[in-house]
PDB file of C-alpha atoms in Angstrom:
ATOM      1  CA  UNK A   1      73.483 139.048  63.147  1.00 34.00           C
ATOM      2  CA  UNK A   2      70.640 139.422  61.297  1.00 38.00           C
ATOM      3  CA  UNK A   3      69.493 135.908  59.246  1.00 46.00           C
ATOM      4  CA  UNK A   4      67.231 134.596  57.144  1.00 54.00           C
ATOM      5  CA  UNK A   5      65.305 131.358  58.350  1.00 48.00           C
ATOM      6  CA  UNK A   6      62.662 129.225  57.148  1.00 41.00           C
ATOM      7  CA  UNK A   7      59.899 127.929  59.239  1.00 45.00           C
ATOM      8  CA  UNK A   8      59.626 124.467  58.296  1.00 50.00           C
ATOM      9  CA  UNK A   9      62.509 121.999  57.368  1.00 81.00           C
ATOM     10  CA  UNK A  10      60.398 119.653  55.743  1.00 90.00           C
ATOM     11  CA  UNK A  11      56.963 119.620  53.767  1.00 93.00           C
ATOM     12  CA  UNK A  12      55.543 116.644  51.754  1.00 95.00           C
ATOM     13  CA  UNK A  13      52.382 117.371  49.316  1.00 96.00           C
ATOM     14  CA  UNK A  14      50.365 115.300  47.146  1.00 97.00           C
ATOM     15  CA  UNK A  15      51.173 115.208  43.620  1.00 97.00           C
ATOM     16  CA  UNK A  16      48.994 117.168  41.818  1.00 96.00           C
ATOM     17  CA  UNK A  17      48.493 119.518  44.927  1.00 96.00           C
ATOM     18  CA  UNK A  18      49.525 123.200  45.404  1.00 97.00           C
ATOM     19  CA  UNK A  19      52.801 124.000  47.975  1.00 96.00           C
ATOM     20  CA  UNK A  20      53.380 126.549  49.513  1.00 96.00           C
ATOM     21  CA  UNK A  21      56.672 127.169  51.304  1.00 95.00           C
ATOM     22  CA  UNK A  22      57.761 129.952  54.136  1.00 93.00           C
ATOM     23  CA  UNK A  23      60.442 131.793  54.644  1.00 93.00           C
ATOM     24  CA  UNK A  24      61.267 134.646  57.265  1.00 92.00           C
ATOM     25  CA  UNK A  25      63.529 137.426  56.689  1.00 90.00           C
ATOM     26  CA  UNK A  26      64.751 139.768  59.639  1.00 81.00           C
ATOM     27  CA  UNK A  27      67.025 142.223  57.691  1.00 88.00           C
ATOM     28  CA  UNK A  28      64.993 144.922  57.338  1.00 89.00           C
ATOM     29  CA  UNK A  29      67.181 146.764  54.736  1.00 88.00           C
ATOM     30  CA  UNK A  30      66.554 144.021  52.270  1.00 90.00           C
ATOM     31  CA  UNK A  31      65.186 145.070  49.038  1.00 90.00           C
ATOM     32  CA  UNK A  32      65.654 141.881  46.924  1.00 90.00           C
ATOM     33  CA  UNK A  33      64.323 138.527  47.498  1.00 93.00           C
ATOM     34  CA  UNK A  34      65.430 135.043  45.570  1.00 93.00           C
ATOM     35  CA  UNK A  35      63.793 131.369  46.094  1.00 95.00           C
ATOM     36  CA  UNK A  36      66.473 128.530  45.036  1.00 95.00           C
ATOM     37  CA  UNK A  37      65.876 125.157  43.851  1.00 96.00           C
ATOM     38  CA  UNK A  38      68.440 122.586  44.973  1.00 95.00           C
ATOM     39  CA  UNK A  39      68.533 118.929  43.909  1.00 93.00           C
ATOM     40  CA  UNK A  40      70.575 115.882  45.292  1.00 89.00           C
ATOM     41  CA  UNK A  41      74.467 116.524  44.304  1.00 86.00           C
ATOM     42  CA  UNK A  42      73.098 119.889  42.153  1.00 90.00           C
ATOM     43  CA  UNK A  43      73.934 123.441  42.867  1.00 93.00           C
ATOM     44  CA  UNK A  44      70.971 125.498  43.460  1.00 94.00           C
ATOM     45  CA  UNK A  45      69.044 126.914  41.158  1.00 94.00           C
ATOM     46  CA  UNK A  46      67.343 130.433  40.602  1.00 92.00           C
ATOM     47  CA  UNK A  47      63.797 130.232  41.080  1.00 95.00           C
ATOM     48  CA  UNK A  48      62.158 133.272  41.124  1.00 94.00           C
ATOM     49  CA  UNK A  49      63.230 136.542  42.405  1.00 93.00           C
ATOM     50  CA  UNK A  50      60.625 139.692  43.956  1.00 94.00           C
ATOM     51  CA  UNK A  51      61.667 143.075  44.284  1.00 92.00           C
ATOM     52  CA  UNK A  52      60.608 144.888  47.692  1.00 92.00           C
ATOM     53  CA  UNK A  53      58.666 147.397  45.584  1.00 93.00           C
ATOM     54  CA  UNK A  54      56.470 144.182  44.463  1.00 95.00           C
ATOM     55  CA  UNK A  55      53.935 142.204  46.595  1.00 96.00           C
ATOM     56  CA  UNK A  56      53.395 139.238  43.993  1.00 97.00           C
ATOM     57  CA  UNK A  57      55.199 137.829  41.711  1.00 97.00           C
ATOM     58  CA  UNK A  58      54.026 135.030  38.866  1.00 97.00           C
ATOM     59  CA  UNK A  59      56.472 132.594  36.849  1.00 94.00           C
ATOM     60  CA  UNK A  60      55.307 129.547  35.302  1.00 93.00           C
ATOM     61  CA  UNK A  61      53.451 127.620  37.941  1.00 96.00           C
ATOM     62  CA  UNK A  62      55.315 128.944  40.679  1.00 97.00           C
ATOM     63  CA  UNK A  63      54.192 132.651  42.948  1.00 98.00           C
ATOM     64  CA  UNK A  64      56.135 134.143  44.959  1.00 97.00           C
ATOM     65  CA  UNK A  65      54.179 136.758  47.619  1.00 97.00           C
ATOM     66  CA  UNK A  66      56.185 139.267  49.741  1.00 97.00           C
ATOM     67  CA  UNK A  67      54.623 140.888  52.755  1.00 96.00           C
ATOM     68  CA  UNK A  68      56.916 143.543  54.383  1.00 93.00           C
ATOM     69  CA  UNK A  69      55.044 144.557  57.333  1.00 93.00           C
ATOM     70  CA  UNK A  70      56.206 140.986  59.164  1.00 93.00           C
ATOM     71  CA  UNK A  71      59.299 139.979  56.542  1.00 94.00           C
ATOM     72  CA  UNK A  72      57.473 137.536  55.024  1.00 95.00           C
ATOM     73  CA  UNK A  73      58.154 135.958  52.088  1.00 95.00           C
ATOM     74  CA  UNK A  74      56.447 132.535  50.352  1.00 97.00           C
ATOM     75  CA  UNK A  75      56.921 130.438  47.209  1.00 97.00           C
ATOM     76  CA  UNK A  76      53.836 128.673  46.148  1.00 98.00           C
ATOM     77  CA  UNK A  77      54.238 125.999  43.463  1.00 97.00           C
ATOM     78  CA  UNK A  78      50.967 124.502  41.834  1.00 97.00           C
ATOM     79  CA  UNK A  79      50.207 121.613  40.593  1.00 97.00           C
ATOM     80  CA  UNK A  80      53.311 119.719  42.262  1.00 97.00           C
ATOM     81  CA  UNK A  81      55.053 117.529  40.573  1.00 96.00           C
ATOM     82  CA  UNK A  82      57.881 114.930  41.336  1.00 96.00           C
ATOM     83  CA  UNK A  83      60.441 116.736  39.859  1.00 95.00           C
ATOM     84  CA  UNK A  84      59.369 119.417  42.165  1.00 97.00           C
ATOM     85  CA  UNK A  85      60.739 117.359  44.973  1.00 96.00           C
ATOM     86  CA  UNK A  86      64.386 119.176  46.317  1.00 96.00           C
ATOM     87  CA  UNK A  87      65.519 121.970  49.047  1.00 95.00           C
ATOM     88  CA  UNK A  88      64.132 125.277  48.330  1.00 96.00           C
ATOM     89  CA  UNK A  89      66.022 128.302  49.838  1.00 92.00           C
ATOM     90  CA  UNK A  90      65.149 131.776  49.933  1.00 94.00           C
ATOM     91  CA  UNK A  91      67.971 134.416  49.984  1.00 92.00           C
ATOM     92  CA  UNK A  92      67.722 138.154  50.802  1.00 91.00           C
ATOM     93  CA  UNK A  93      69.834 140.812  49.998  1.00 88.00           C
ATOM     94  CA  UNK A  94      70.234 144.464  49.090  1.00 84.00           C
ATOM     95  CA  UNK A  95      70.491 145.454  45.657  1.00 76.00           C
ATOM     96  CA  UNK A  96      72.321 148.726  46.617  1.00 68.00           C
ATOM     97  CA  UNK A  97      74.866 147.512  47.588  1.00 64.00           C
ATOM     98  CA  UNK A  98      77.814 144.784  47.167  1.00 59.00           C
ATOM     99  CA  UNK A  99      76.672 141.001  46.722  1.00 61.00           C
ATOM    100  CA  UNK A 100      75.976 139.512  50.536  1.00 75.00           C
ATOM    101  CA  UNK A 101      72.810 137.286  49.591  1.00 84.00           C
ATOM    102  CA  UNK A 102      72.074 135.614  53.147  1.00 88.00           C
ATOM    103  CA  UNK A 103      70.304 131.921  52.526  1.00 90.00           C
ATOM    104  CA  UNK A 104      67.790 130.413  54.732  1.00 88.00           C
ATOM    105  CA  UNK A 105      68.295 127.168  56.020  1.00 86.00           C
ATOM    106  CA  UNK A 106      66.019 125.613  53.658  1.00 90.00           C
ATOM    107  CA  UNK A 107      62.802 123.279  53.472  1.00 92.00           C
ATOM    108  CA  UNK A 108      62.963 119.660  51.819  1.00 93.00           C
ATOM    109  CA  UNK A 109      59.799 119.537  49.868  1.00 96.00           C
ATOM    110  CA  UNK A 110      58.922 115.868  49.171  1.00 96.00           C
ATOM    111  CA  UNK A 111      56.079 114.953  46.804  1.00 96.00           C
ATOM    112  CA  UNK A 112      54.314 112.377  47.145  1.00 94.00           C
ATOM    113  CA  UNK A 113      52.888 109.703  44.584  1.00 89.00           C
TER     114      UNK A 113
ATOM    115  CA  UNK B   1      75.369 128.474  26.827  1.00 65.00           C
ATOM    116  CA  UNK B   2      77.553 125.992  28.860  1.00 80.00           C
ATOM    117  CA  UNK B   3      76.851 126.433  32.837  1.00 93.00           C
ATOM    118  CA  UNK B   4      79.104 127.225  35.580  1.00 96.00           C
ATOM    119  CA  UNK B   5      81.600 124.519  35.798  1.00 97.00           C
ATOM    120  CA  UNK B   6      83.334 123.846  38.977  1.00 98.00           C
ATOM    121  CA  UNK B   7      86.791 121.542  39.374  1.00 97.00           C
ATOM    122  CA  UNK B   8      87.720 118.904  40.912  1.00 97.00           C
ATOM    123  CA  UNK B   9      83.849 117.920  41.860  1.00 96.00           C
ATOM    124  CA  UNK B  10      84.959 115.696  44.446  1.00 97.00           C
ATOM    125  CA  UNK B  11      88.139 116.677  47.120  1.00 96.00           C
ATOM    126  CA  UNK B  12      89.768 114.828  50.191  1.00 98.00           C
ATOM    127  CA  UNK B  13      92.799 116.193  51.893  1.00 97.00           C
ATOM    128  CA  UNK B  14      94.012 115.881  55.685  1.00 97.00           C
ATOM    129  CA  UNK B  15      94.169 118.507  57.854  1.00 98.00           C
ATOM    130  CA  UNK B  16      96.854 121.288  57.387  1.00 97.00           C
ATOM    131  CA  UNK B  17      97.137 120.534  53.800  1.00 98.00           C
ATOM    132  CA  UNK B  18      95.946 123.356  51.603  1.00 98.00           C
ATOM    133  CA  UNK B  19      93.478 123.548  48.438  1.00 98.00           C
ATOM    134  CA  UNK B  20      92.511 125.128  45.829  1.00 98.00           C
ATOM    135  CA  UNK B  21      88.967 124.906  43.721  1.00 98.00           C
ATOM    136  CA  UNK B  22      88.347 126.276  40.199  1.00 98.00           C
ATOM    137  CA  UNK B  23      85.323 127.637  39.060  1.00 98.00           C
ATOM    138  CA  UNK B  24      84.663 128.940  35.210  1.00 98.00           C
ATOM    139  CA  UNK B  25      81.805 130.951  34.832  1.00 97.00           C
ATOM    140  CA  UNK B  26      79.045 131.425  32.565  1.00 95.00           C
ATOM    141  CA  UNK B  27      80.294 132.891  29.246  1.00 95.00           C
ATOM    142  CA  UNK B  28      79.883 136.568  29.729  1.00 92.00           C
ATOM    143  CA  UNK B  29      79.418 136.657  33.383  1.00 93.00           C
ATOM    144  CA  UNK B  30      81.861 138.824  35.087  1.00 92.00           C
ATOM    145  CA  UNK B  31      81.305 138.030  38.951  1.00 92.00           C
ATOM    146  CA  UNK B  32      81.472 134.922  40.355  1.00 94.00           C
ATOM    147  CA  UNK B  33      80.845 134.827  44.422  1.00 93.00           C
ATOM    148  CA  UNK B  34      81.709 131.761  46.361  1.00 96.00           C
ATOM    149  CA  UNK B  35      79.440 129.899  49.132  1.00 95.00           C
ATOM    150  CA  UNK B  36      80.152 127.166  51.742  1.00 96.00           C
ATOM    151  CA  UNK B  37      77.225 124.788  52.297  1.00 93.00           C
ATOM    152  CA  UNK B  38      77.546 122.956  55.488  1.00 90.00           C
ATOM    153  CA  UNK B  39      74.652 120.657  57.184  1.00 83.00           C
ATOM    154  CA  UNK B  40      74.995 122.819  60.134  1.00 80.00           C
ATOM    155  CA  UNK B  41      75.716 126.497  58.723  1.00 82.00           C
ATOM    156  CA  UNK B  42      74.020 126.165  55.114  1.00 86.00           C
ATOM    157  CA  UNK B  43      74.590 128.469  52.772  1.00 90.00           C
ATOM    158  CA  UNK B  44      77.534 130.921  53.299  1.00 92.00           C
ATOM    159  CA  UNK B  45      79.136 133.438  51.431  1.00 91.00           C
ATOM    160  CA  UNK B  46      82.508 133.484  51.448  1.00 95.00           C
ATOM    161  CA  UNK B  47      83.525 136.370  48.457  1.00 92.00           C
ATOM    162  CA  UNK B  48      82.832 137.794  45.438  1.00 92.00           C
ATOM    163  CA  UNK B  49      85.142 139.237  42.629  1.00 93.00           C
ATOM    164  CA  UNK B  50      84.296 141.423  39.419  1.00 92.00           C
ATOM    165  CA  UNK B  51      86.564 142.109  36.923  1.00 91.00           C
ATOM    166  CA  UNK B  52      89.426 140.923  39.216  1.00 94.00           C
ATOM    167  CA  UNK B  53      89.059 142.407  42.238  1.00 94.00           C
ATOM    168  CA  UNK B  54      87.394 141.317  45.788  1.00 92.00           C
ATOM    169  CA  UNK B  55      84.309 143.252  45.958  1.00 89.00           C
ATOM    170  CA  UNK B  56      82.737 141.793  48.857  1.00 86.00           C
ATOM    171  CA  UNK B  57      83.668 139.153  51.747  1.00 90.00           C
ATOM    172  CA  UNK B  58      81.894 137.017  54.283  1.00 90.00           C
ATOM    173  CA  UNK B  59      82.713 136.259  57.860  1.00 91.00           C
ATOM    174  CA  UNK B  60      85.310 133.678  56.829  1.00 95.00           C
ATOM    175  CA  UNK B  61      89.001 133.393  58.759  1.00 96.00           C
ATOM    176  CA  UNK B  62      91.759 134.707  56.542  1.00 96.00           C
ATOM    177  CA  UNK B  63      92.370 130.886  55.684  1.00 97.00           C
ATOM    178  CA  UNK B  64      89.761 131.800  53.076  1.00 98.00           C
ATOM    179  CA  UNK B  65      91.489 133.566  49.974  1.00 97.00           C
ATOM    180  CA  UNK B  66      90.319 133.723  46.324  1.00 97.00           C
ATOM    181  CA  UNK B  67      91.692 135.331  43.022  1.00 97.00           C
ATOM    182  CA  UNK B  68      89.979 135.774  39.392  1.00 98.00           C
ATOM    183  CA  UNK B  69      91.525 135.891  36.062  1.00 97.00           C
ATOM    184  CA  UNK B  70      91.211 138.283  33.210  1.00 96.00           C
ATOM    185  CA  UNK B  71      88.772 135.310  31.776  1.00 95.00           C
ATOM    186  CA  UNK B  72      86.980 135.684  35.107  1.00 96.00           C
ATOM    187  CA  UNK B  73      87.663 132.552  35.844  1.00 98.00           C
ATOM    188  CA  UNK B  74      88.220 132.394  39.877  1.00 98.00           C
ATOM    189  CA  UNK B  75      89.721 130.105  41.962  1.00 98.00           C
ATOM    190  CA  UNK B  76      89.452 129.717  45.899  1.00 98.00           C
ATOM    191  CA  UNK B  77      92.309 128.341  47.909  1.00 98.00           C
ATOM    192  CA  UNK B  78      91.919 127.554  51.634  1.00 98.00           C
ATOM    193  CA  UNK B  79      95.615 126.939  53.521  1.00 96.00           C
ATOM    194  CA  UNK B  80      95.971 124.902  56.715  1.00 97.00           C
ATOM    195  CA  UNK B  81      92.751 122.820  56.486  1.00 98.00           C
ATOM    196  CA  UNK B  82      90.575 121.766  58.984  1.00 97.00           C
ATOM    197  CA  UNK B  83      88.124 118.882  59.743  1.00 97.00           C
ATOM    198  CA  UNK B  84      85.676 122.205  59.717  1.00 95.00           C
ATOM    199  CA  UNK B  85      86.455 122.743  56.201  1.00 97.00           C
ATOM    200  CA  UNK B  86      84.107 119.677  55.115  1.00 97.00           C
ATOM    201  CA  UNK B  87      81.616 121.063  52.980  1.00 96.00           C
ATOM    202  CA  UNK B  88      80.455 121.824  49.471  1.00 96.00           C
ATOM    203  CA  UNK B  89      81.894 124.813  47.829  1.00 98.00           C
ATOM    204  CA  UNK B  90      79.756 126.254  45.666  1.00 97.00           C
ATOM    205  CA  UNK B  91      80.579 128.855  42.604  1.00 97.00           C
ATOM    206  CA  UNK B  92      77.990 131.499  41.303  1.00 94.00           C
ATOM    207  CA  UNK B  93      78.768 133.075  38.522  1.00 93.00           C
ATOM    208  CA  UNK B  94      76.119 136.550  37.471  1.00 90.00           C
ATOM    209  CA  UNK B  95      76.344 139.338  34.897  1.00 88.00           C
ATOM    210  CA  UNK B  96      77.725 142.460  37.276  1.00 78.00           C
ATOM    211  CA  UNK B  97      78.239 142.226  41.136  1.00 70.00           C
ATOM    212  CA  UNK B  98      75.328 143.853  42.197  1.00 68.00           C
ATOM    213  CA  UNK B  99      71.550 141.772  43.433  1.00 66.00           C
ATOM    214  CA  UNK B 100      69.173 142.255  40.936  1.00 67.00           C
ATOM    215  CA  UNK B 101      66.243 141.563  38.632  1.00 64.00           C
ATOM    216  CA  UNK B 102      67.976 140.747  35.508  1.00 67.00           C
ATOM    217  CA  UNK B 103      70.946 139.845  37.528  1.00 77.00           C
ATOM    218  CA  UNK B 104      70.491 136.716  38.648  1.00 83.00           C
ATOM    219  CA  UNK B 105      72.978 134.126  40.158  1.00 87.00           C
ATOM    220  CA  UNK B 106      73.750 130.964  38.326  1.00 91.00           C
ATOM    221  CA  UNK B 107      75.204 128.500  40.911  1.00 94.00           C
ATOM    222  CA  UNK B 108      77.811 125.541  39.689  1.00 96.00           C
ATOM    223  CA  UNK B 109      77.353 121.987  40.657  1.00 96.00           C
ATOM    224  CA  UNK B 110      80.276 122.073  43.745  1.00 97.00           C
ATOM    225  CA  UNK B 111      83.222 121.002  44.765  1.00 97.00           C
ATOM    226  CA  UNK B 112      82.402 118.417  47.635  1.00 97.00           C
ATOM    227  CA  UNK B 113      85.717 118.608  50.246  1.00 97.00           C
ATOM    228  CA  UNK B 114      86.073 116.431  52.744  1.00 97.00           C
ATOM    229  CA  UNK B 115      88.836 117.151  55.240  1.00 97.00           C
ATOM    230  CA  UNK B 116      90.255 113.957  57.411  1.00 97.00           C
TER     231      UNK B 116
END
């Protein structure tokens, strides 16, 4: 079946430095796009979110950038910080229809002091 | 607002026992979907209900089953247990049932099961 995956299951930065975090998405009929947050022993939490009709999309210090033509999807995070340090997941689903959001496998992003 | 709550946080049963999880959702919030996370699957979805019915459901035996309340509170019960089952069940509780800007899932903390 059709999946979601990420391309790299880890990434450490510098604090202070800008991330920038990959996902693929092969499900073509997917219109709406979610990054996650998930910290130690936390449940994950909503991000960001892009539309299909949208190529960019800005929240406070974090972008995420769509490209359709190869089912692309980023999350870029500036100025990392500590906190910043978890699992990010991106999810994909269709906002047509019934609730199926289908989760990548996620990257641990590990800042560094 | 409180957050989704999620009980008991922490599970351990033998195999062929059965459970069942609780999840209370945001005040307001009408769906709630559960997921399995698993070190080896990651994030699945096992069902969603609105306004008490199943509205969706993932590729998850029949062992699976779920139920929500008039308060939308929802509980998941899984029969027959397996050493499989080990994983964190996770609760998401959103507005309406379908993906959306402005409908955004708020994920509880877990129930962590562990199935000897």
């Amino acid at each position: 079946g059709e999946s979601v995956g990420l391309h790299l299951p880890t990434l450490s930065v510098q604090e202070g430095d800008n991330s920038i975090i990959n996902c693929a998405y092969s499900n073509s009929a997917s219109d709406y796009f979610i990054w996650y947050k998930q910290e130690s022993g936390k449940g994950p939490q909503f991000i960001i979110d892009i539309r299909s009709n949208m190529d960019k999309r800005q929240g406070q210090r974090v972008t995420v950038l769509l490209n359709k033509t190869v089912k692309h999807l980023s999350l870029q995070i500036a100025a990392t910080q500590p906190g910043d340090s978890a699992v990010y997941f991106c999810a994909e689903g269709q906002s047509g229809s019934a609730r199926q959001l289908t989760f990548g496998s996620g990257t641990q992003l590990t800042v560094l002091p | 607002k409180a957050g989704v709550t999620q009980t008991p946080r922490y599970l351990i049963k033998t195999r062929g026992q059965q459970v069942t999880l609780s999840c209370s959702p945001i005040s307001g919030h009408r769906s709630v979907s559960w997921y399995q996370q698993t070190p080896g699957q990651g994030l699945q979805f096992l069902f969603e209900y609105f306004s008490e019915t199943q509205r969706n459901k993932g590729n998850f035996p029949g062992r699976f089953s779920g139920r929500q309340f008039s308060n939308s509170r929802s509980e998941m019960n899984v029969s027959t247990l397996e050493l499989g089952d080990s994983a964190l069940y996770l609760c998401a509780s959103s507005l309406a049932f379908r993906p959306g800007a402005g409908n955004e899932q708020f994920f509880g903390p877990g129930t962590r099961l562990t199935v000897l």
